[in-house]
Tab-separated table of C-alpha atoms in Angstrom:
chain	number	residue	atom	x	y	z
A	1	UNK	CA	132.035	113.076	114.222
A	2	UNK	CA	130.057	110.408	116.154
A	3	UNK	CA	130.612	106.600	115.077
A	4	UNK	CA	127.058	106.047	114.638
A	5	UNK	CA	123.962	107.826	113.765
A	6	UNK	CA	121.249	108.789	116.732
A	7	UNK	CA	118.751	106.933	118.111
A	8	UNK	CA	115.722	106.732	116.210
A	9	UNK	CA	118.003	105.262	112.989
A	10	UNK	CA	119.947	102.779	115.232
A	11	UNK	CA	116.562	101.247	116.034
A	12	UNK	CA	114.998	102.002	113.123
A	13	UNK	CA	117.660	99.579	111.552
A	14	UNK	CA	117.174	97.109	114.501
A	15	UNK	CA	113.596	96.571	113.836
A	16	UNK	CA	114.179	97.164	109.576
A	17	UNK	CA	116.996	94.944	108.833
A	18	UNK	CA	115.771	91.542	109.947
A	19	UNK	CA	112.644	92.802	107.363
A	20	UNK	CA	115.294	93.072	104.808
A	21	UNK	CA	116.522	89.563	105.370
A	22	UNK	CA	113.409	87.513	105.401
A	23	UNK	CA	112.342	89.718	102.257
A	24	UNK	CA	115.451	88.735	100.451
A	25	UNK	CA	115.384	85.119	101.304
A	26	UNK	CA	111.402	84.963	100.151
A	27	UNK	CA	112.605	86.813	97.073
A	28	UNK	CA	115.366	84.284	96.989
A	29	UNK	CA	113.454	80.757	97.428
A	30	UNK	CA	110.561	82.272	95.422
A	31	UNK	CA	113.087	82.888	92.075
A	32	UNK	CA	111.186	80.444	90.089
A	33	UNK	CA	107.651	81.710	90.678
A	34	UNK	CA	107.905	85.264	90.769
A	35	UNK	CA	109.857	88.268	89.581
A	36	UNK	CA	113.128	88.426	91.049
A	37	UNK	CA	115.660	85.424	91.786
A	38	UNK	CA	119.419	85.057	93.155
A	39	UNK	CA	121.230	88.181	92.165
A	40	UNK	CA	118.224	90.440	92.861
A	41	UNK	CA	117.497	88.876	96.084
A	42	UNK	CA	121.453	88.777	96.963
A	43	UNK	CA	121.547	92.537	96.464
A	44	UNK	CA	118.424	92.956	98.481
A	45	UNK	CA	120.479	91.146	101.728
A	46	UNK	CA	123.165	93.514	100.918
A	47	UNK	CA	121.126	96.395	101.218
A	48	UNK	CA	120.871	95.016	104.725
A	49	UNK	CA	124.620	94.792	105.141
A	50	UNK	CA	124.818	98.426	103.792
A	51	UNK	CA	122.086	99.692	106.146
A	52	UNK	CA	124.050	97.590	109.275
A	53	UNK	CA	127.102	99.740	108.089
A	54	UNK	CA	125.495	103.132	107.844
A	55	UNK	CA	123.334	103.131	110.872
A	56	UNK	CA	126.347	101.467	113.178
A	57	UNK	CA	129.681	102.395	112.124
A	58	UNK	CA	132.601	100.818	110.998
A	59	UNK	CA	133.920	99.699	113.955
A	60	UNK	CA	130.740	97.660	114.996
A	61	UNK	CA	130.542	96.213	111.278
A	62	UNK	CA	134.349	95.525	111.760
A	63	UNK	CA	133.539	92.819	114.664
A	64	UNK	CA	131.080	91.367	112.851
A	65	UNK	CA	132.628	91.076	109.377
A	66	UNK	CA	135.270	88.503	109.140
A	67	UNK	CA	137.398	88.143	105.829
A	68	UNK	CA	137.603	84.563	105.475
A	69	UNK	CA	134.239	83.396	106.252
A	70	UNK	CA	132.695	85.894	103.791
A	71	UNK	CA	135.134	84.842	101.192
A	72	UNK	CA	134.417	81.112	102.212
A	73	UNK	CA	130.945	81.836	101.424
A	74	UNK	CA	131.043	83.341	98.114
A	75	UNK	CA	133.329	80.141	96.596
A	76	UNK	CA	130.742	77.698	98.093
A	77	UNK	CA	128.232	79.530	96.324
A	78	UNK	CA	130.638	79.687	93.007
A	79	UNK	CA	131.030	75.704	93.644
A	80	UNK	CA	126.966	75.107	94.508
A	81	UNK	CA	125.881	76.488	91.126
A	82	UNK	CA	128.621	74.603	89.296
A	83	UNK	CA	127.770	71.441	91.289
A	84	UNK	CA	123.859	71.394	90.220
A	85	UNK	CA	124.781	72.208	86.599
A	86	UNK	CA	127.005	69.145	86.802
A	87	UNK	CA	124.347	66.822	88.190
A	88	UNK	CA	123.366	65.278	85.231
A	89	UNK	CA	127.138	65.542	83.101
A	90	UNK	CA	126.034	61.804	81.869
A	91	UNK	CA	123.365	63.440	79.307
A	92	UNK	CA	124.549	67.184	79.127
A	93	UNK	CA	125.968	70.069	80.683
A	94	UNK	CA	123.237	71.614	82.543
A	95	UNK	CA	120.741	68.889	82.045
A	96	UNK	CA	118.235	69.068	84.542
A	97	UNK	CA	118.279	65.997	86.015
A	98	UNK	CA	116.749	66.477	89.404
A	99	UNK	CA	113.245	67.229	87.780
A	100	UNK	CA	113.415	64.602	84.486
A	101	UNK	CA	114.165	61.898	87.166
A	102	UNK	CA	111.802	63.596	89.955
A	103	UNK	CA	114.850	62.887	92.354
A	104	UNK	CA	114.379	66.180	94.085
A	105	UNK	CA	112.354	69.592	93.654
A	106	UNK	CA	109.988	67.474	91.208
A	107	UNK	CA	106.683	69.042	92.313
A	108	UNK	CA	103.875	70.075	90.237
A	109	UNK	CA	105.119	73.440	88.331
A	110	UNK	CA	103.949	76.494	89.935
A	111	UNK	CA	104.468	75.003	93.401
A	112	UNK	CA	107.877	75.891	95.920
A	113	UNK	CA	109.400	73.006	95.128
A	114	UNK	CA	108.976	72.288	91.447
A	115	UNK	CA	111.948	72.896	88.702
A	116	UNK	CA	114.860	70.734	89.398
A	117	UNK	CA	117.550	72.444	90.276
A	118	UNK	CA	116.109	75.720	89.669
A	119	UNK	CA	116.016	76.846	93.267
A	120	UNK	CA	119.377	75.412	93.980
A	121	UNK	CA	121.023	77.065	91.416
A	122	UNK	CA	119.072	80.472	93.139
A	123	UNK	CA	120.253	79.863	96.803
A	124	UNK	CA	124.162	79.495	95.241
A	125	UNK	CA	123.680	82.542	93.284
A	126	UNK	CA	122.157	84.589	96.203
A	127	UNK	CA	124.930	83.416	98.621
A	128	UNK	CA	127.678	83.993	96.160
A	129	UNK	CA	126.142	88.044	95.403
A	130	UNK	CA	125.896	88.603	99.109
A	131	UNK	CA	128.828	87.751	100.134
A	132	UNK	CA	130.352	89.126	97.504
A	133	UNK	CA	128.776	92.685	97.801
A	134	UNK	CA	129.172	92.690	101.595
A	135	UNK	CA	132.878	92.240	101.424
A	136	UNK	CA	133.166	94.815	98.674
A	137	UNK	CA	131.172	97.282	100.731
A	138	UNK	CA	133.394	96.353	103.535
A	139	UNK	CA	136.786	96.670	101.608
A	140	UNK	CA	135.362	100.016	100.331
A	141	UNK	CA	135.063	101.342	103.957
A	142	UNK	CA	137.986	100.302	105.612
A	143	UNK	CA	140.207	101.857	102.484
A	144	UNK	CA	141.013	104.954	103.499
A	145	UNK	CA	143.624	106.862	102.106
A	146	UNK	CA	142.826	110.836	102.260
A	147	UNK	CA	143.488	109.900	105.431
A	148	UNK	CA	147.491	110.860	106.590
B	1	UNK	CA	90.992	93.171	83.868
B	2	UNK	CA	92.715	96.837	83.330
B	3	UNK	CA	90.763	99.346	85.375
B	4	UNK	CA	90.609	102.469	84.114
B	5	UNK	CA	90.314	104.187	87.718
B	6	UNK	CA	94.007	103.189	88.987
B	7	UNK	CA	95.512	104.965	85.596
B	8	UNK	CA	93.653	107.515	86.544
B	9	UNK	CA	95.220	108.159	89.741
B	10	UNK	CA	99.035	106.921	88.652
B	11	UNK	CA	98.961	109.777	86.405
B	12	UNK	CA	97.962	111.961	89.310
B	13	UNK	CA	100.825	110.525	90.978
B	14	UNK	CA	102.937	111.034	87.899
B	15	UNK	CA	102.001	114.623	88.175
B	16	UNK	CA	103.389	114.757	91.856
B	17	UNK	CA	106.743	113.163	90.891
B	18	UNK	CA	106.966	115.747	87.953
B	19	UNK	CA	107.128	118.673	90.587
B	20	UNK	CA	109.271	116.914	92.528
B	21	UNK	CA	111.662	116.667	89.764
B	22	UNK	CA	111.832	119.930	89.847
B	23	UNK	CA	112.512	120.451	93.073
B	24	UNK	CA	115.461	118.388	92.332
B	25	UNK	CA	116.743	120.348	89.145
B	26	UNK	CA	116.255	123.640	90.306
B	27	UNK	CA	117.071	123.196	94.119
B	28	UNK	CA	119.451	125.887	95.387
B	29	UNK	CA	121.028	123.596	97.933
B	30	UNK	CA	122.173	119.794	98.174
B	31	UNK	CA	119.724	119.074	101.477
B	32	UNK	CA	116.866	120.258	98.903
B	33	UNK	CA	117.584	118.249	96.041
B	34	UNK	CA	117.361	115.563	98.753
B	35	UNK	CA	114.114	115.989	99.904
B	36	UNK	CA	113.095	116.185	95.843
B	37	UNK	CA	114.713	112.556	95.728
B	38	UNK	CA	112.659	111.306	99.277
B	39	UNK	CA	109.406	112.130	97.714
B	40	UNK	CA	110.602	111.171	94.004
B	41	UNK	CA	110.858	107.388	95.690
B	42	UNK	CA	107.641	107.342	97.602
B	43	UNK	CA	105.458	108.944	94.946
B	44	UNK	CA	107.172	106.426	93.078
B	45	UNK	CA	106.497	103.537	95.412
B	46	UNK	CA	102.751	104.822	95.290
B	47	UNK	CA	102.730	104.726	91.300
B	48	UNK	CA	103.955	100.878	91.405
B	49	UNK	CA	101.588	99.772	93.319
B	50	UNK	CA	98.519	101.574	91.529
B	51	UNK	CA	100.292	100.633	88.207
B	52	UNK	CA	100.178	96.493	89.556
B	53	UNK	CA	96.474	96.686	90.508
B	54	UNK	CA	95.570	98.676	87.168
B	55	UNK	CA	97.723	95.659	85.311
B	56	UNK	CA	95.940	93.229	87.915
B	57	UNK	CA	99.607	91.681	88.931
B	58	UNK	CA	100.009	90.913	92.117
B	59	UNK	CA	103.938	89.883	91.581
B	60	UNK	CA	104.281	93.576	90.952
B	61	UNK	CA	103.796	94.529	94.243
B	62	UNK	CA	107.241	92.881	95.416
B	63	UNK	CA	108.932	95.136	93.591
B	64	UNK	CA	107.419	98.017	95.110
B	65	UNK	CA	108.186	96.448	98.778
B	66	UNK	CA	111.922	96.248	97.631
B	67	UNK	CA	111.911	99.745	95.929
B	68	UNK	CA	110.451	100.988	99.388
B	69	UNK	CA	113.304	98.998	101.464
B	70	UNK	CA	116.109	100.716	99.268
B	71	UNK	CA	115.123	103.652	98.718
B	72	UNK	CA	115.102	104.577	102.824
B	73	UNK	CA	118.923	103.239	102.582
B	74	UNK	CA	119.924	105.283	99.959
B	75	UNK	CA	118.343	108.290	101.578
B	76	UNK	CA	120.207	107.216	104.771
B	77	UNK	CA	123.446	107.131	103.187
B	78	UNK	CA	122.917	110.303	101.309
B	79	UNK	CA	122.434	111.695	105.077
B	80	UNK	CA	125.419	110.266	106.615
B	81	UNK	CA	127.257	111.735	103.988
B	82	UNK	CA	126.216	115.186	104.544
B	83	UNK	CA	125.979	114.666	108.101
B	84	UNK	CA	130.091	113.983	108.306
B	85	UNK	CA	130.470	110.528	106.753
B	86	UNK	CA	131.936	107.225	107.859
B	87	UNK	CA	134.633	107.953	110.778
């Protein structure tokens, strides 16, 4: 059995998962404005993770995929959300405080960077659903036990 | 607006995807019922996007760039399953 599939899917996936990524991030950054948001764009860069594995091999996704910054990621992401929800803790949990004040992301609604900490709270929640479904997908294939 | 014309035509698609279904109930081998799922996600592609511009939406057409992005992986893994799997 070869390690990776033939030719035409190895740079089919070249030229297809960079398309993936910048997708992802637009559906990402754009969670406020249209359909979509952190875990739907998170799963959507995972796809390209899953793609990266398929078209590859494990052995190339194996030197690429390291354990500890993956799992670095996905608290910083935990630890982002949980940061902006405790931005304004002198009013409420979860008070928006970025966009009452206009500190930050105060911009007319309907614009990028409009709804406090809205988009924030989208970037931590796509990291943290990455990174987390990458390094499931990786844990997946490296377990294998029908093996003797 | 909702145009009458694009319904028109997503329920020709609709027909399509019907007989592809089929295809994937009644296929004699796994390959086939394969090919019944390909189609199944493109005719399906083809029906969001005439189902956003009958609506007027064009948010809806995201969704059918994402559908199209995942779809081709899940084919591809269904592939490299039959094809041997992961070594």
């Amino acid at each position: 059995m070869s390690e990776d599939m033939g030719l035409i899917v190895k740079t089919m996936a070249r030229a297809t998962i960079p398309l993936i990524g910048i997708f992802g991030a637009y559906v990402i950054s754009h969670g406020h404005l249209t359909p979509g948001g952190g875990f739907q764009g998170g799963a959507t860069i995972a796809g390209a993770g899953v793609l990266f594995l398929i078209a590859f091999g494990l052995s190339e996704a194996k030197k690429r995929y390291d354990h500890h910054v993956y799992s670095a990621l996905e608290s910083l992401g935990g630890l982002v959300f949980l940061g902006a929800a405790m931005l304004g803790l002198s009013v409420a949990f979860f008070y928006n405080t970025l966009w009452r004040k206009g500190i930050a992301f105060a911009g007319e609604p309907g614009t990028l960077l409009s709804a406090g900490y809205l988009p924030i709270m989208n970037l931590a929640v796509g990291l943290k659903v990455f990174a987390g479904l990458v390094s499931a997908m990786m844990a997946i294939a490296v377990y294998r036990r029908w093996k003797e | 607006m909702i145009a009458p014309v694009f319904f028109y035509s997503a329920l020709i698609v609709m027909i399509g995807a019907f007989l592809s279904v089929l295809r994937v109930l009644f296929g004699p081998t796994v390959p086939d019922r394969v090919v019944g799922v390909d189609t199944l996600n493109t005719l399906i592609v083809a029906g969001m996007i005439l189902l956003g511009a009958a609506y007027d939406r064009t948010i809806y057409i995201d969704i059918a760039i994402v559908y199209a992005l995942l779809s081709y992986i899940g084919t591809l893994a269904i592939a490299r399953y039959l094809q041997g799997g992961l070594e």
